Amino acid sequence: MAFASIGPITDLHIVNSPISPDGFLRDAVVAEGTFPGPIIKGKKGRDSPVSIASHADQYHANSLTFFSAFNSTLINGLGRSVNGTKSPLAVVSVMHGKRYRFRLLNMACDPNYNFTIDGHSMTIIEADGVSVKPYVVDSIQIYASQRYSFVLNANQTTSNYWIRAVPNSGAQVFDGGINSAILRYAGAANAEPKTPSTPSVRPMLETNLHPLEAKPAPGAAEPGAVDIQLELNVTLTDDQTRFAINGATFMPPPVPVLLQLLSGAKQAAKIVPSGSIYKLPRGKTVELNIPGGVVGGGHPIHVHGHNFAVVRSAGSDVVNYETPVWRDTFNMGSTASDNATIRFVTDNTGPWFLHCHIDWHLQGGFAVVLAEDIPNVRTVDQPTQAWKDFCPAYNRSQSNQH
């Protein structure tokens, strides 16, 4: 949070933005980049002109009238919608004969994308911040919150080429530049590409991603050969409106889990939300199995506080304990035969969120907290005096505005 005052004459910029004032991500209206917004100072009887600029995103309907239908794909902030105006597209400029590192991020609320660049291959060198052995592909399926780096060799004829990102839902077409951006070689015409879309022959497979520096999965090289084995079964609630993990729907607690632990709570059964807290001792090897098949998949599962080894990927029955990819977000799969499996070591004291990174699913309770090394949380995360003073200061600021 930040606090500021403005006035008497100013421009006030208001945007919708995700914030986490209490450790839980939510959408809010943010003024001048702060929440709560700045105090507007003025004197009695005087006018205080304030110019307001409001910035919206790419959902064309009011939030109360739709659930999860997006209107367009944006690449570097630009894109077009079906039956929409021919707005500008993002242009990525390259010079013939040079190599470029691209960082690819899926910042979407929901869809996963199949990413391609016409006429070019991509050499993946990193996944979720972890370097991997160079892996040449011609398409990358990327789920919400996942990141990849790839090297592109600008060795094709000087021209314009379509960059394509087809979503798994919505308009899965490229007509009129939908779901697209432009790769433009220096010297090419300032025009939209005419390159055709071709089928992928070397799609990225997560099972072919291996760490640049060898790092085997923790535990022994056989199923369940770890200190702690957990299975997280995801289902819909009886009314089909929310998700549950092992029968419990995550509900944001009135007091954040970290604050509960700092206040002395030690037993998982006494920490809220009940049923969504998993107590993990320090220094243990952990294996998490998450079967697929629940509606709305594939679900991108993100774990805070850890990189982990993906020993079995969705869509595969191959188990890899020797050279698994290490990352922080994985697809749990969309079929009942999927059983994505990850491993990590409990070496990071604190409560760590595990959740689906599709915003609507997180809002629907698709999450748990991995409470790691509970007895030592108060020792490791000692609050500073400034932290202790924060809530009283915030309360005073709210009182002063009334």
Short mmCIF file of C-alpha atoms in Angstrom, two decimals:
data_model
loop_
_atom_site.label_atom_id
_atom_site.label_comp_id
_atom_site.label_asym_id
_atom_site.label_seq_id
_atom_site.Cartn_x
_atom_site.Cartn_y
_atom_site.Cartn_z
CA MET A 1 0.00 0.00 0.00
CA ALA A 2 0.99 3.61 -0.42
CA PHE A 3 -0.55 6.83 0.77
CA ALA A 4 -0.36 10.28 -0.80
CA SER A 5 -2.26 13.53 -1.06
CA ILE A 6 -2.98 15.62 -4.15
CA GLY A 7 -4.44 19.00 -4.91
CA PRO A 8 -5.70 21.53 -5.46
CA ILE A 9 -5.44 21.09 -9.26
CA THR A 10 -4.39 17.75 -10.67
CA ASP A 11 -4.97 14.91 -13.09
CA LEU A 12 -6.35 11.80 -11.38
CA HIS A 13 -5.72 8.48 -13.13
CA ILE A 14 -8.06 5.64 -12.16
CA VAL A 15 -7.53 2.05 -13.29
CA ASN A 16 -8.74 -1.44 -12.51
CA SER A 17 -5.83 -3.35 -11.01
CA PRO A 18 -5.18 -6.59 -9.08
CA ILE A 19 -3.96 -5.84 -5.55
CA SER A 20 -3.20 -7.92 -2.46
CA PRO A 21 -3.46 -5.59 0.57
CA ASP A 22 -3.90 -8.53 2.96
CA GLY A 23 -2.05 -11.23 1.05
CA PHE A 24 -5.02 -12.30 -1.10
CA LEU A 25 -5.21 -11.15 -4.70
CA ARG A 26 -8.37 -9.30 -5.71
CA ASP A 27 -9.46 -6.67 -8.22
CA ALA A 28 -9.81 -3.07 -7.10
CA VAL A 29 -10.14 0.44 -8.44
CA VAL A 30 -6.76 2.11 -7.96
CA ALA A 31 -6.27 5.88 -8.07
CA GLU A 32 -2.84 7.30 -8.87
CA GLY A 33 -1.33 3.85 -8.40
CA THR A 34 -2.28 3.62 -4.72
CA PHE A 35 -4.88 1.83 -2.64
CA PRO A 36 -6.55 3.41 -0.75
CA GLY A 37 -6.42 6.34 -3.14
CA PRO A 38 -4.80 9.68 -2.38
CA ILE A 39 -6.42 12.25 -0.14
CA ILE A 40 -7.66 15.21 -2.20
CA LYS A 41 -6.86 18.34 -0.22
CA GLY A 42 -8.97 21.44 -0.53
CA LYS A 43 -10.09 24.54 1.31
CA LYS A 44 -13.67 25.31 2.20
CA GLY A 45 -15.39 27.41 -0.43
CA ARG A 46 -12.74 26.86 -3.11
CA ASP A 47 -13.04 24.81 -6.29
CA SER A 48 -10.53 21.97 -6.77
CA PRO A 49 -10.53 20.92 -10.45
CA VAL A 50 -9.59 17.26 -10.89
CA SER A 51 -9.23 15.72 -14.36
CA ILE A 52 -10.04 11.98 -14.29
CA ALA A 53 -8.65 9.50 -16.83
CA SER A 54 -10.11 6.00 -16.57
CA HIS A 55 -8.38 3.03 -18.23
CA ALA A 56 -10.26 -0.21 -19.03
CA ASP A 57 -9.21 -3.67 -20.16
CA GLN A 58 -10.37 -5.91 -22.98
CA TYR A 59 -13.67 -7.19 -21.58
CA HIS A 60 -16.46 -5.35 -23.38
CA ALA A 61 -19.28 -6.20 -20.97
CA ASN A 62 -19.96 -5.15 -17.40
CA SER A 63 -18.56 -7.65 -14.89
CA LEU A 64 -22.04 -8.47 -13.62
CA THR A 65 -23.26 -9.56 -17.06
CA PHE A 66 -20.71 -12.20 -17.95
CA PHE A 67 -18.58 -14.89 -16.33
CA SER A 68 -15.44 -15.59 -18.28
CA ALA A 69 -15.87 -14.75 -21.96
CA PHE A 70 -12.99 -12.58 -23.15
CA ASN A 71 -13.35 -10.41 -26.23
CA SER A 72 -9.85 -10.31 -27.65
CA THR A 73 -6.29 -11.49 -27.28
CA LEU A 74 -3.75 -8.76 -26.60
CA ILE A 75 -0.08 -9.14 -27.50
CA ASN A 76 2.02 -6.42 -25.89
CA GLY A 77 -1.21 -4.58 -25.13
CA LEU A 78 -2.63 -4.52 -28.66
CA GLY A 79 -5.16 -6.72 -30.43
CA ARG A 80 -8.42 -6.97 -32.33
CA SER A 81 -11.81 -8.47 -31.56
CA VAL A 82 -14.31 -10.28 -33.76
CA ASN A 83 -16.39 -7.74 -35.72
CA GLY A 84 -14.35 -4.98 -34.10
CA THR A 85 -12.47 -2.06 -35.58
CA LYS A 86 -9.14 -2.62 -37.30
CA SER A 87 -7.08 -1.34 -34.39
CA PRO A 88 -3.24 -1.39 -34.48
CA LEU A 89 -1.36 -4.61 -33.83
CA ALA A 90 1.89 -5.03 -31.93
CA VAL A 91 4.96 -5.02 -34.17
CA VAL A 92 8.20 -6.77 -33.16
CA SER A 93 11.11 -5.45 -35.21
CA VAL A 94 14.14 -7.62 -36.04
CA MET A 95 17.23 -7.35 -38.25
CA HIS A 96 18.17 -10.10 -40.66
CA GLY A 97 21.03 -12.28 -39.46
CA LYS A 98 20.66 -11.51 -35.75
CA ARG A 99 19.39 -13.72 -32.94
CA TYR A 100 16.87 -12.49 -30.39
CA ARG A 101 15.82 -13.65 -26.95
CA PHE A 102 12.05 -13.44 -26.53
CA ARG A 103 10.36 -13.65 -23.15
CA LEU A 104 6.89 -15.12 -23.53
CA LEU A 105 4.38 -14.62 -20.69
CA ASN A 106 0.74 -15.66 -20.45
CA MET A 107 -0.93 -12.89 -18.43
CA ALA A 108 -4.48 -14.00 -19.27
CA CYS A 109 -7.23 -14.49 -16.71
CA ASP A 110 -8.27 -17.77 -18.31
CA PRO A 111 -7.19 -19.09 -21.73
CA ASN A 112 -4.06 -21.01 -22.59
CA TYR A 113 -2.51 -20.23 -25.96
CA ASN A 114 -0.73 -22.06 -28.74
CA PHE A 115 2.01 -19.62 -29.77
CA THR A 116 3.72 -19.67 -33.19
CA ILE A 117 5.68 -17.38 -35.50
CA ASP A 118 5.14 -18.10 -39.19
CA GLY A 119 8.22 -19.48 -40.94
CA HIS A 120 10.38 -19.56 -37.81
CA SER A 121 11.39 -22.10 -35.20
CA MET A 122 12.00 -21.19 -31.55
CA THR A 123 14.71 -22.53 -29.25
CA ILE A 124 13.38 -22.65 -25.68
CA ILE A 125 16.05 -21.87 -23.07
CA GLU A 126 14.03 -21.12 -19.92
CA ALA A 127 10.75 -22.11 -18.23
CA ASP A 128 9.32 -20.13 -15.30
CA GLY A 129 12.69 -18.58 -14.53
CA VAL A 130 14.66 -21.85 -14.62
CA SER A 131 17.21 -22.38 -17.41
CA VAL A 132 16.62 -25.46 -19.56
CA LYS A 133 18.66 -27.25 -22.20
CA PRO A 134 18.06 -25.67 -25.63
CA TYR A 135 14.96 -27.25 -27.16
CA VAL A 136 13.89 -26.42 -30.73
CA VAL A 137 10.13 -26.24 -31.38
CA ASP A 138 7.73 -24.57 -33.79
CA SER A 139 4.86 -24.05 -31.32
CA ILE A 140 4.53 -23.42 -27.59
CA GLN A 141 1.41 -24.11 -25.56
CA ILE A 142 1.50 -21.70 -22.63
CA TYR A 143 -0.89 -21.63 -19.67
CA ALA A 144 -1.89 -18.69 -17.48
CA SER A 145 1.09 -17.42 -15.42
CA GLN A 146 3.64 -19.60 -17.25
CA ARG A 147 6.77 -18.00 -18.73
CA TYR A 148 9.22 -19.13 -21.38
CA SER A 149 12.32 -17.65 -22.98
CA PHE A 150 13.17 -18.67 -26.51
CA VAL A 151 15.81 -17.67 -29.03
CA LEU A 152 14.64 -16.69 -32.51
CA ASN A 153 17.10 -16.68 -35.41
CA ALA A 154 16.05 -13.94 -37.84
CA ASN A 155 17.28 -15.83 -40.89
CA GLN A 156 14.26 -15.72 -43.19
CA THR A 157 13.54 -13.52 -46.19
CA THR A 158 13.10 -9.85 -45.30
CA SER A 159 9.34 -9.50 -44.97
CA ASN A 160 6.47 -9.43 -42.47
CA TYR A 161 5.42 -12.61 -40.63
CA TRP A 162 2.39 -13.32 -38.47
CA ILE A 163 2.92 -13.97 -34.77
CA ARG A 164 -0.05 -16.10 -33.71
CA ALA A 165 -1.53 -16.96 -30.31
CA VAL A 166 -4.62 -19.11 -30.68
CA PRO A 167 -6.61 -19.50 -27.44
CA ASN A 168 -8.20 -22.74 -26.27
CA SER A 169 -11.59 -20.99 -26.14
CA GLY A 170 -13.35 -18.08 -27.79
CA ALA A 171 -12.49 -17.04 -31.34
CA GLN A 172 -9.89 -19.56 -32.52
CA VAL A 173 -9.25 -17.81 -35.82
CA PHE A 174 -6.83 -15.31 -37.32
CA ASP A 175 -9.21 -13.46 -39.66
CA GLY A 176 -8.32 -9.80 -39.91
CA GLY A 177 -5.42 -10.04 -37.49
CA ILE A 178 -7.34 -11.54 -34.57
CA ASN A 179 -5.08 -13.32 -32.04
CA SER A 180 -2.06 -11.94 -33.84
CA ALA A 181 0.93 -9.59 -33.88
CA ILE A 182 3.56 -8.88 -36.53
CA LEU A 183 7.23 -9.87 -36.80
CA ARG A 184 8.77 -7.26 -39.10
CA TYR A 185 12.26 -7.46 -40.58
CA ALA A 186 14.16 -4.21 -41.03
CA GLY A 187 13.55 -3.03 -44.59
CA ALA A 188 10.18 -4.77 -44.95
CA ALA A 189 7.12 -2.82 -46.04
CA ASN A 190 4.93 -1.21 -43.41
CA ALA A 191 2.15 -3.67 -44.15
CA GLU A 192 0.36 -6.63 -42.62
CA PRO A 193 1.81 -10.09 -43.37
CA LYS A 194 0.48 -12.46 -45.99
CA THR A 195 2.17 -15.57 -44.58
CA PRO A 196 -0.08 -18.64 -44.26
CA SER A 197 -0.71 -20.59 -41.08
CA THR A 198 0.82 -24.08 -41.23
CA PRO A 199 0.37 -27.11 -38.94
CA SER A 200 2.91 -27.54 -36.17
CA VAL A 201 5.33 -30.43 -36.70
CA ARG A 202 7.54 -29.82 -33.63
CA PRO A 203 5.22 -28.80 -30.80
CA MET A 204 6.69 -28.21 -27.37
CA LEU A 205 6.20 -31.13 -24.98
CA GLU A 206 6.83 -30.48 -21.30
CA THR A 207 8.40 -33.93 -20.99
CA ASN A 208 11.17 -32.77 -23.36
CA LEU A 209 12.16 -29.86 -21.12
CA HIS A 210 15.21 -30.66 -18.99
CA PRO A 211 17.21 -28.43 -16.62
CA LEU A 212 20.38 -26.88 -18.01
CA GLU A 213 22.19 -27.97 -14.85
CA ALA A 214 21.28 -31.51 -13.85
CA LYS A 215 18.95 -31.59 -10.87
CA PRO A 216 17.06 -34.81 -10.10
CA ALA A 217 13.73 -34.85 -8.31
CA PRO A 218 13.98 -35.13 -4.51
CA GLY A 219 13.28 -38.56 -3.02
CA ALA A 220 13.97 -42.00 -4.43
CA ALA A 221 13.32 -42.81 -8.09
CA GLU A 222 10.03 -44.65 -7.65
CA PRO A 223 6.40 -43.61 -7.10
CA GLY A 224 5.64 -42.46 -3.56
CA ALA A 225 9.25 -42.81 -2.36
CA VAL A 226 9.18 -39.53 -0.41
CA ASP A 227 8.56 -38.45 3.17
CA ILE A 228 5.10 -37.03 2.49
CA GLN A 229 2.75 -38.02 -0.32
CA LEU A 230 -0.41 -36.00 -0.93
CA GLU A 231 -3.18 -36.42 -3.47
CA LEU A 232 -5.30 -33.39 -4.24
CA ASN A 233 -8.61 -34.44 -5.78
CA VAL A 234 -10.40 -31.54 -7.42
CA THR A 235 -14.18 -31.67 -7.84
CA LEU A 236 -17.14 -29.39 -8.33
CA THR A 237 -19.46 -28.72 -5.41
CA ASP A 238 -22.93 -30.27 -5.44
CA ASP A 239 -24.49 -27.09 -6.83
CA GLN A 240 -21.87 -27.03 -9.62
CA THR A 241 -20.90 -23.43 -8.82
CA ARG A 242 -17.62 -23.81 -6.92
CA PHE A 243 -14.56 -26.03 -6.75
CA ALA A 244 -13.39 -28.21 -3.88
CA ILE A 245 -10.03 -29.84 -3.16
CA ASN A 246 -10.38 -33.04 -1.15
CA GLY A 247 -13.89 -31.91 -0.31
CA ALA A 248 -13.01 -28.40 0.93
CA THR A 249 -13.73 -25.15 -0.92
CA PHE A 250 -11.19 -22.44 -0.15
CA MET A 251 -12.77 -19.37 1.40
CA PRO A 252 -10.54 -16.35 2.11
CA PRO A 253 -10.21 -16.19 5.91
CA PRO A 254 -11.01 -13.01 7.85
CA VAL A 255 -7.40 -13.06 9.11
CA PRO A 256 -4.61 -14.01 6.66
CA VAL A 257 -2.98 -17.37 7.37
CA LEU A 258 0.44 -15.78 7.94
CA LEU A 259 -1.02 -13.46 10.56
CA GLN A 260 -2.72 -16.43 12.24
CA LEU A 261 0.65 -18.19 12.47
CA LEU A 262 2.41 -15.07 13.71
CA SER A 263 -0.28 -14.80 16.37
CA GLY A 264 0.57 -18.26 17.69
CA ALA A 265 -1.71 -20.71 15.84
CA LYS A 266 0.11 -24.04 15.45
CA GLN A 267 -2.43 -26.78 14.73
CA ALA A 268 -3.70 -27.07 11.15
CA ALA A 269 -7.18 -27.88 12.47
CA LYS A 270 -7.28 -24.52 14.26
CA ILE A 271 -6.14 -22.45 11.28
CA VAL A 272 -8.83 -21.16 8.95
CA PRO A 273 -10.10 -21.81 6.36
CA SER A 274 -10.81 -25.26 7.78
CA GLY A 275 -9.96 -28.15 5.46
CA SER A 276 -7.76 -26.02 3.20
CA ILE A 277 -4.59 -25.97 5.33
CA TYR A 278 -1.95 -28.69 4.84
CA LYS A 279 0.72 -28.78 7.56
CA LEU A 280 4.16 -29.75 6.24
CA PRO A 281 7.19 -30.25 8.54
CA ARG A 282 10.50 -28.70 7.56
CA GLY A 283 13.15 -30.63 5.64
CA LYS A 284 10.83 -33.25 4.12
CA THR A 285 10.48 -34.47 0.56
CA VAL A 286 6.93 -34.02 -0.72
CA GLU A 287 5.12 -35.57 -3.68
CA LEU A 288 1.85 -34.01 -4.85
CA ASN A 289 -0.42 -35.94 -7.21
CA ILE A 290 -3.27 -34.02 -8.84
CA PRO A 291 -5.56 -36.17 -11.03
CA GLY A 292 -7.17 -34.45 -14.01
CA GLY A 293 -10.65 -34.64 -15.42
CA VAL A 294 -12.39 -31.82 -13.55
CA VAL A 295 -14.45 -29.48 -15.72
CA GLY A 296 -12.78 -26.33 -17.06
CA GLY A 297 -9.33 -27.85 -17.64
CA GLY A 298 -6.54 -27.79 -18.28
CA HIS A 299 -5.97 -26.00 -15.04
CA PRO A 300 -2.67 -24.14 -14.57
CA ILE A 301 -1.60 -24.90 -10.98
CA HIS A 302 0.74 -22.35 -9.43
CA VAL A 303 2.64 -22.91 -6.18
CA HIS A 304 3.98 -19.95 -4.23
CA GLY A 305 7.31 -20.20 -2.45
CA HIS A 306 8.82 -23.03 -4.49
CA ASN A 307 10.11 -24.26 -7.77
CA PHE A 308 9.27 -27.95 -8.07
CA ALA A 309 10.19 -30.93 -10.21
CA VAL A 310 7.48 -32.07 -12.63
CA VAL A 311 8.03 -35.84 -12.55
CA ARG A 312 4.88 -36.61 -14.54
CA SER A 313 3.24 -34.16 -16.92
CA ALA A 314 -0.39 -33.98 -17.99
CA GLY A 315 -1.02 -35.93 -21.18
CA SER A 316 1.83 -38.34 -20.48
CA ASP A 317 2.41 -41.54 -18.53
CA VAL A 318 6.19 -41.04 -18.57
CA VAL A 319 7.74 -40.60 -15.11
CA ASN A 320 11.09 -38.77 -14.95
CA TYR A 321 13.00 -38.62 -11.67
CA GLU A 322 16.46 -37.96 -13.14
CA THR A 323 16.07 -34.89 -15.37
CA PRO A 324 12.60 -33.39 -14.76
CA VAL A 325 11.86 -29.78 -15.61
CA TRP A 326 11.77 -27.47 -12.57
CA ARG A 327 9.19 -24.69 -12.64
CA ASP A 328 6.43 -23.04 -10.58
CA THR A 329 3.29 -23.55 -12.73
CA PHE A 330 2.06 -26.74 -14.38
CA ASN A 331 -1.02 -27.98 -16.21
CA MET A 332 -2.88 -30.61 -14.16
CA GLY A 333 -4.58 -31.99 -17.27
CA SER A 334 -8.12 -32.18 -18.57
CA THR A 335 -8.79 -35.93 -18.78
CA ALA A 336 -9.41 -38.53 -16.10
CA SER A 337 -6.29 -40.43 -17.22
CA ASP A 338 -4.05 -37.48 -16.31
CA ASN A 339 -2.19 -37.59 -13.01
CA ALA A 340 0.27 -34.70 -12.92
CA THR A 341 2.90 -35.23 -10.22
CA ILE A 342 5.37 -32.79 -8.72
CA ARG A 343 8.04 -33.01 -6.01
CA PHE A 344 9.78 -30.46 -3.80
CA VAL A 345 11.54 -30.13 -0.44
CA THR A 346 10.03 -28.18 2.46
CA ASP A 347 12.92 -25.77 2.87
CA ASN A 348 11.03 -22.47 2.83
CA THR A 349 9.24 -21.68 6.10
CA GLY A 350 5.81 -20.07 5.78
CA PRO A 351 2.28 -20.52 4.41
CA TRP A 352 2.35 -21.00 0.64
CA PHE A 353 -0.64 -20.73 -1.65
CA LEU A 354 -1.35 -23.49 -4.20
CA HIS A 355 -4.10 -22.48 -6.61
CA CYS A 356 -5.50 -22.61 -10.10
CA HIS A 357 -4.31 -19.52 -11.99
CA ILE A 358 -7.58 -19.13 -13.88
CA ASP A 359 -9.04 -16.19 -11.98
CA TRP A 360 -12.63 -17.43 -11.99
CA HIS A 361 -11.55 -20.81 -10.59
CA LEU A 362 -9.50 -19.24 -7.80
CA GLN A 363 -12.51 -17.09 -6.94
CA GLY A 364 -14.51 -20.34 -6.93
CA GLY A 365 -12.38 -21.88 -4.19
CA PHE A 366 -9.77 -23.77 -6.24
CA ALA A 367 -6.90 -23.37 -3.74
CA VAL A 368 -5.20 -24.68 -0.61
CA VAL A 369 -2.45 -23.39 1.69
CA LEU A 370 0.71 -25.43 2.28
CA ALA A 371 1.68 -24.39 5.82
CA GLU A 372 5.38 -25.16 5.96
CA ASP A 373 7.41 -25.47 9.16
CA ILE A 374 4.68 -23.89 11.32
CA PRO A 375 6.63 -23.89 14.63
CA ASN A 376 9.33 -21.64 13.17
CA VAL A 377 7.18 -19.14 11.28
CA ARG A 378 7.30 -16.63 14.13
CA THR A 379 11.10 -16.94 14.29
CA VAL A 380 11.74 -16.64 10.56
CA ASP A 381 9.09 -14.01 9.83
CA GLN A 382 9.56 -11.69 12.79
CA PRO A 383 7.40 -8.61 12.18
CA THR A 384 9.24 -5.31 12.30
CA GLN A 385 7.98 -2.38 14.35
CA ALA A 386 6.96 -0.66 11.12
CA TRP A 387 4.83 -3.69 10.25
CA LYS A 388 3.19 -3.60 13.69
CA ASP A 389 2.49 0.12 13.27
CA PHE A 390 0.93 -0.36 9.83
CA CYS A 391 -2.62 -1.35 10.79
CA PRO A 392 -3.07 1.44 13.37
CA ALA A 393 -1.73 3.95 10.83
CA TYR A 394 -4.12 2.65 8.18
CA ASN A 395 -7.07 2.84 10.58
CA ARG A 396 -6.17 6.42 11.48
CA SER A 397 -5.98 7.37 7.81
CA GLN A 398 -9.47 5.98 7.24
CA SER A 399 -10.85 7.88 10.23
CA ASN A 400 -9.37 11.12 8.93
CA GLN A 401 -11.26 10.77 5.66
CA HIS A 402 -14.68 10.86 7.35
#
